[in-house]
PDB file of C-alpha atoms in Angstrom:
ATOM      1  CA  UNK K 286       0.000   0.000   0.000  1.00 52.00           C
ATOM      2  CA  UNK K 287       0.642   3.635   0.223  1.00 60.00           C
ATOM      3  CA  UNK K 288       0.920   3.342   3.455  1.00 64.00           C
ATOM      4  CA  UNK K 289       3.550   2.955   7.055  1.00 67.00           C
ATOM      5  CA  UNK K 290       1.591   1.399  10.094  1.00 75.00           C
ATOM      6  CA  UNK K 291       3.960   1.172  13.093  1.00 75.00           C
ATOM      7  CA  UNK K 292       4.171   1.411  17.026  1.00 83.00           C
ATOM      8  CA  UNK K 293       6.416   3.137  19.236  1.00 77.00           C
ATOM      9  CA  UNK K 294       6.534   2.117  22.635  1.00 82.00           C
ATOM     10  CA  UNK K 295       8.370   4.826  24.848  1.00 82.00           C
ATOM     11  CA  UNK K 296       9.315   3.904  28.796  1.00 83.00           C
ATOM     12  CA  UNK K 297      10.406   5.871  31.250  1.00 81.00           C
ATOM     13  CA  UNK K 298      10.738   3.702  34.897  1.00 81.00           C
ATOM     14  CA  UNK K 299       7.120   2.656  35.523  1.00 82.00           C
ATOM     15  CA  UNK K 300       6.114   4.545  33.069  1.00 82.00           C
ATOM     16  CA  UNK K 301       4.974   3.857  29.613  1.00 78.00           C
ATOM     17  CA  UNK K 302       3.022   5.183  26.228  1.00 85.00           C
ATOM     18  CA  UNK K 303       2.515   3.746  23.047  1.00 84.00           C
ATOM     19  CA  UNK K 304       1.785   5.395  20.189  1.00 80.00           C
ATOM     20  CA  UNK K 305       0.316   3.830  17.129  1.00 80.00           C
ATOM     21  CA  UNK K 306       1.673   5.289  13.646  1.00 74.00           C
ATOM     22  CA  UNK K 307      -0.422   5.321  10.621  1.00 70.00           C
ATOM     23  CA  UNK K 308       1.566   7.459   7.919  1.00 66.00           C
ATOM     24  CA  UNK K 309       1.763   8.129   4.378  1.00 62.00           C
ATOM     25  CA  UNK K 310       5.022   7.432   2.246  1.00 61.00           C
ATOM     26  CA  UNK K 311       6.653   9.842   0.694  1.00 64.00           C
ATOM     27  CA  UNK K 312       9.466  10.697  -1.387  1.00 67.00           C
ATOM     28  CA  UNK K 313      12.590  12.463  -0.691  1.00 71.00           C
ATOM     29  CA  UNK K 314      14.909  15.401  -2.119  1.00 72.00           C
ATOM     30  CA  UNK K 315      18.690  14.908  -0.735  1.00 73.00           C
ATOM     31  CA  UNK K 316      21.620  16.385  -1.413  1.00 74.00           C
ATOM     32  CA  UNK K 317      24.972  18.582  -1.098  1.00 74.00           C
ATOM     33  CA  UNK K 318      26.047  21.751  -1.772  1.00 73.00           C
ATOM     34  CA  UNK K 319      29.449  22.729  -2.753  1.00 68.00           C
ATOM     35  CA  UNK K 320      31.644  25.370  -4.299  1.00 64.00           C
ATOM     36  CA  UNK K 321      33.853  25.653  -7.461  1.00 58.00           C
ATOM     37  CA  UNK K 322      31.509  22.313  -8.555  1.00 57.00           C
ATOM     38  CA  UNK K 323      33.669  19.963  -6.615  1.00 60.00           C
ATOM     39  CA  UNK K 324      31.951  16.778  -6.099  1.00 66.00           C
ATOM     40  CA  UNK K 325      32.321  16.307  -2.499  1.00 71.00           C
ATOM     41  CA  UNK K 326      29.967  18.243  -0.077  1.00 72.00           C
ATOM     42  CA  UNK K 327      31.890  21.885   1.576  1.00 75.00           C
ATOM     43  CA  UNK K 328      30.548  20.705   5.323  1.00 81.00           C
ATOM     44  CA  UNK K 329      31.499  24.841   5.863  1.00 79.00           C
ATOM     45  CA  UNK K 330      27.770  25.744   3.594  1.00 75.00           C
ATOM     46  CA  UNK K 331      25.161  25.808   6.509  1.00 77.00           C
ATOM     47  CA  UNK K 332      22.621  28.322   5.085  1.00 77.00           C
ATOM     48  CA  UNK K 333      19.083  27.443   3.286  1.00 79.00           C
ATOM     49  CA  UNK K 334      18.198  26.258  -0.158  1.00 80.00           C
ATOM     50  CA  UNK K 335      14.057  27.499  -1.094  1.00 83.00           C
ATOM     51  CA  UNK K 336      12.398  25.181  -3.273  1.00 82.00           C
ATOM     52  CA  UNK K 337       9.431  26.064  -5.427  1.00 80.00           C
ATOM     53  CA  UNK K 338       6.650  23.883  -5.448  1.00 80.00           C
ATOM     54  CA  UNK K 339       4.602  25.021  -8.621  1.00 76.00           C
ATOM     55  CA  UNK K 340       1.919  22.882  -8.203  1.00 78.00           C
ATOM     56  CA  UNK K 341       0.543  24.684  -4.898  1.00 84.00           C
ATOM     57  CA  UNK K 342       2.435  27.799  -5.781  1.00 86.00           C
ATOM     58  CA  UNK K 343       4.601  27.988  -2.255  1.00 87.00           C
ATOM     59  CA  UNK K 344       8.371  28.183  -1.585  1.00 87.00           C
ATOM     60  CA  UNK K 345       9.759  25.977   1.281  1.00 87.00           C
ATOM     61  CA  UNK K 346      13.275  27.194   3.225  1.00 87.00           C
ATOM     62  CA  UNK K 347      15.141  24.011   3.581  1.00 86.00           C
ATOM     63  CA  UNK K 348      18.127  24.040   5.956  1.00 85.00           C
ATOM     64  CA  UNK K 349      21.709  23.148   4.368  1.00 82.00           C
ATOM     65  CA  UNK K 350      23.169  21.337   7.380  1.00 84.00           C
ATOM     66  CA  UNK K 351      27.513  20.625   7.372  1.00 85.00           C
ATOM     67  CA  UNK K 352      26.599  20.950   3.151  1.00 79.00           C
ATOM     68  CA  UNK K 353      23.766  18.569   3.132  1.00 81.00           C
ATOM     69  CA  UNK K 354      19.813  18.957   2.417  1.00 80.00           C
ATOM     70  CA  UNK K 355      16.862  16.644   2.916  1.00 80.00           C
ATOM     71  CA  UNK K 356      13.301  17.851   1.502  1.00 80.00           C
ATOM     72  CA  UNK K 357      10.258  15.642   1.382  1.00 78.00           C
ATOM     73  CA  UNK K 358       8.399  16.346  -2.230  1.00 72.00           C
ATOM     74  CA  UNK K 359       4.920  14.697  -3.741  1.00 67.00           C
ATOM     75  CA  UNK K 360       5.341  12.665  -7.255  1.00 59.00           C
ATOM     76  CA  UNK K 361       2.892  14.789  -9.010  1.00 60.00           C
ATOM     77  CA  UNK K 362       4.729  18.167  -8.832  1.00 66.00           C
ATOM     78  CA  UNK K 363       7.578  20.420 -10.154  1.00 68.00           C
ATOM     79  CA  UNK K 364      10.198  21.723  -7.893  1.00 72.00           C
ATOM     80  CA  UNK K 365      12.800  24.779  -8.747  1.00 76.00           C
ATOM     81  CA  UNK K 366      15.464  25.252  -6.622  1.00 76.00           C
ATOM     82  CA  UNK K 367      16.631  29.011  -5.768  1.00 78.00           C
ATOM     83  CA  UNK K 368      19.284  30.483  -2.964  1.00 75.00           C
ATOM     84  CA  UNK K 369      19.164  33.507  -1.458  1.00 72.00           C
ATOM     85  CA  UNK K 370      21.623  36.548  -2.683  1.00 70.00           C
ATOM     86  CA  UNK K 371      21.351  40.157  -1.324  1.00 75.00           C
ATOM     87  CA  UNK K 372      17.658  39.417  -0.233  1.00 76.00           C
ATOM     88  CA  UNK K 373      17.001  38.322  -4.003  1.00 76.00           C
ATOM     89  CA  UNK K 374      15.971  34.746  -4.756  1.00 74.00           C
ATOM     90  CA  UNK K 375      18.310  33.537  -7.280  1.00 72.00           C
ATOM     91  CA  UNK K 376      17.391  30.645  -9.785  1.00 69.00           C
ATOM     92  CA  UNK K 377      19.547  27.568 -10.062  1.00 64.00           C
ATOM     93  CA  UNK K 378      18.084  27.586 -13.410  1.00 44.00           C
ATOM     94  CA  UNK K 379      19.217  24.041 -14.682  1.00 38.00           C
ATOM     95  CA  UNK K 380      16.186  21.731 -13.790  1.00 39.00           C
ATOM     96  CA  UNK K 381      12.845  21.313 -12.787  1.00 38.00           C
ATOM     97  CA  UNK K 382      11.690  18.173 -11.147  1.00 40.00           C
ATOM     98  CA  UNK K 383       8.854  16.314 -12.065  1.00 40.00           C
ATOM     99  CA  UNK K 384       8.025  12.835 -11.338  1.00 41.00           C
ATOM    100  CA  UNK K 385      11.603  12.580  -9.419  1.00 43.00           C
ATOM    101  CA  UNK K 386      13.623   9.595 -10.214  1.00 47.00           C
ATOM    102  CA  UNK K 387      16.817   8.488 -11.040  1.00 49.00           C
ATOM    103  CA  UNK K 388      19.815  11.249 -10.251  1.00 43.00           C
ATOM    104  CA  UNK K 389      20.325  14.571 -10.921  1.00 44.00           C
ATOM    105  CA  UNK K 390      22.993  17.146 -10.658  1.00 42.00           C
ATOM    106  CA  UNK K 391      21.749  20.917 -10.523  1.00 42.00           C
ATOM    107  CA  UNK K 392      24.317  23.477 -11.021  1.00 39.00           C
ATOM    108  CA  UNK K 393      23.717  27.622 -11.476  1.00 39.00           C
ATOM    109  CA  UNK K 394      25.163  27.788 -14.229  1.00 40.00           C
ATOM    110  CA  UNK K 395      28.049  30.951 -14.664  1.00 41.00           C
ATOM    111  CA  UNK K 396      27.725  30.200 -10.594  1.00 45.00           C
ATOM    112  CA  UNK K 397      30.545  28.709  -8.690  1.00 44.00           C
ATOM    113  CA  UNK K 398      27.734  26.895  -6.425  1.00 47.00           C
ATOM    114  CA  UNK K 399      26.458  23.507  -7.655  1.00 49.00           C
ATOM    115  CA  UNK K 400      24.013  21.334  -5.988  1.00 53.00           C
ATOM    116  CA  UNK K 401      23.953  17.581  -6.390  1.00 51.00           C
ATOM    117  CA  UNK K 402      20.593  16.005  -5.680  1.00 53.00           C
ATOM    118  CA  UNK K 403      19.647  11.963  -5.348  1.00 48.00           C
ATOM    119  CA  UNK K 404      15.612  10.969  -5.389  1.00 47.00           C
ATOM    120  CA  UNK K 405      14.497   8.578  -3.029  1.00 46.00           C
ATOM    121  CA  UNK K 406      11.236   6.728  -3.109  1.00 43.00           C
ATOM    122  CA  UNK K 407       9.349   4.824  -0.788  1.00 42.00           C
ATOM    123  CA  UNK K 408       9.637   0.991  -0.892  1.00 39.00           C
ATOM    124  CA  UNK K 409       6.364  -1.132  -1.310  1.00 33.00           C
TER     125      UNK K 409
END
């Protein structure tokens, strides 16, 4: 199915709660940023990444984290990628994702930033 059923059981002495976990699966944006379009993450970029999603028309601020990003999407939509520069949203004009799969690499372009971005999809 489309769906994660789980339980999670926390304890604390005598204490204890269980939750039960009925969730939908998603899929998953990840990723590095670097400079100069090296291929290995620069752990030194810890600033945000805004994706577009055009099928609801809103921007999300993802965190870049030690160089890396994680960003849940939906199949069914296209996704632009922008950063921030002197309070103006800059393209990182290469792509725009729809139906995610596979691998990508987005880059800026005349940019020395470069973004490389896996797809991961839920199992089942």
């Amino acid at each position: 199915g489309n769906y994660y059923n789980f339980t999670l059981t926390v304890s604390a002495g005598k204490l204890h709660n269980t939750f039960y976990i009925h969730t939908e699966k998603e899929s998953a944006i990840y990723g590095y940023m670097s400079y100069n379009n090296s291929s290995m993450p620069d752990k030194n970029i810890n600033c945000n990444l805004f994706i577009f999603d055009s099928n609801n028309s809103r921007y999300y601020n993802v965190n870049i984290k030690d160089g890396y990003y994680y960003f849940f999407v939906n199949d069914n939509s296209n996704y632009s990628f922008y950063y921030l520069n002197n309070n103006t949203l800059k393209s990182l004009k290469i792509y725009t994702i729809y139906r995610p799969e596979g691998y990508n690499y987005i880059t800026t372009g005349n940019d020395t930033r470069s973004i490389e971005g896996n797809f991961v999809h839920p199992l089942g």
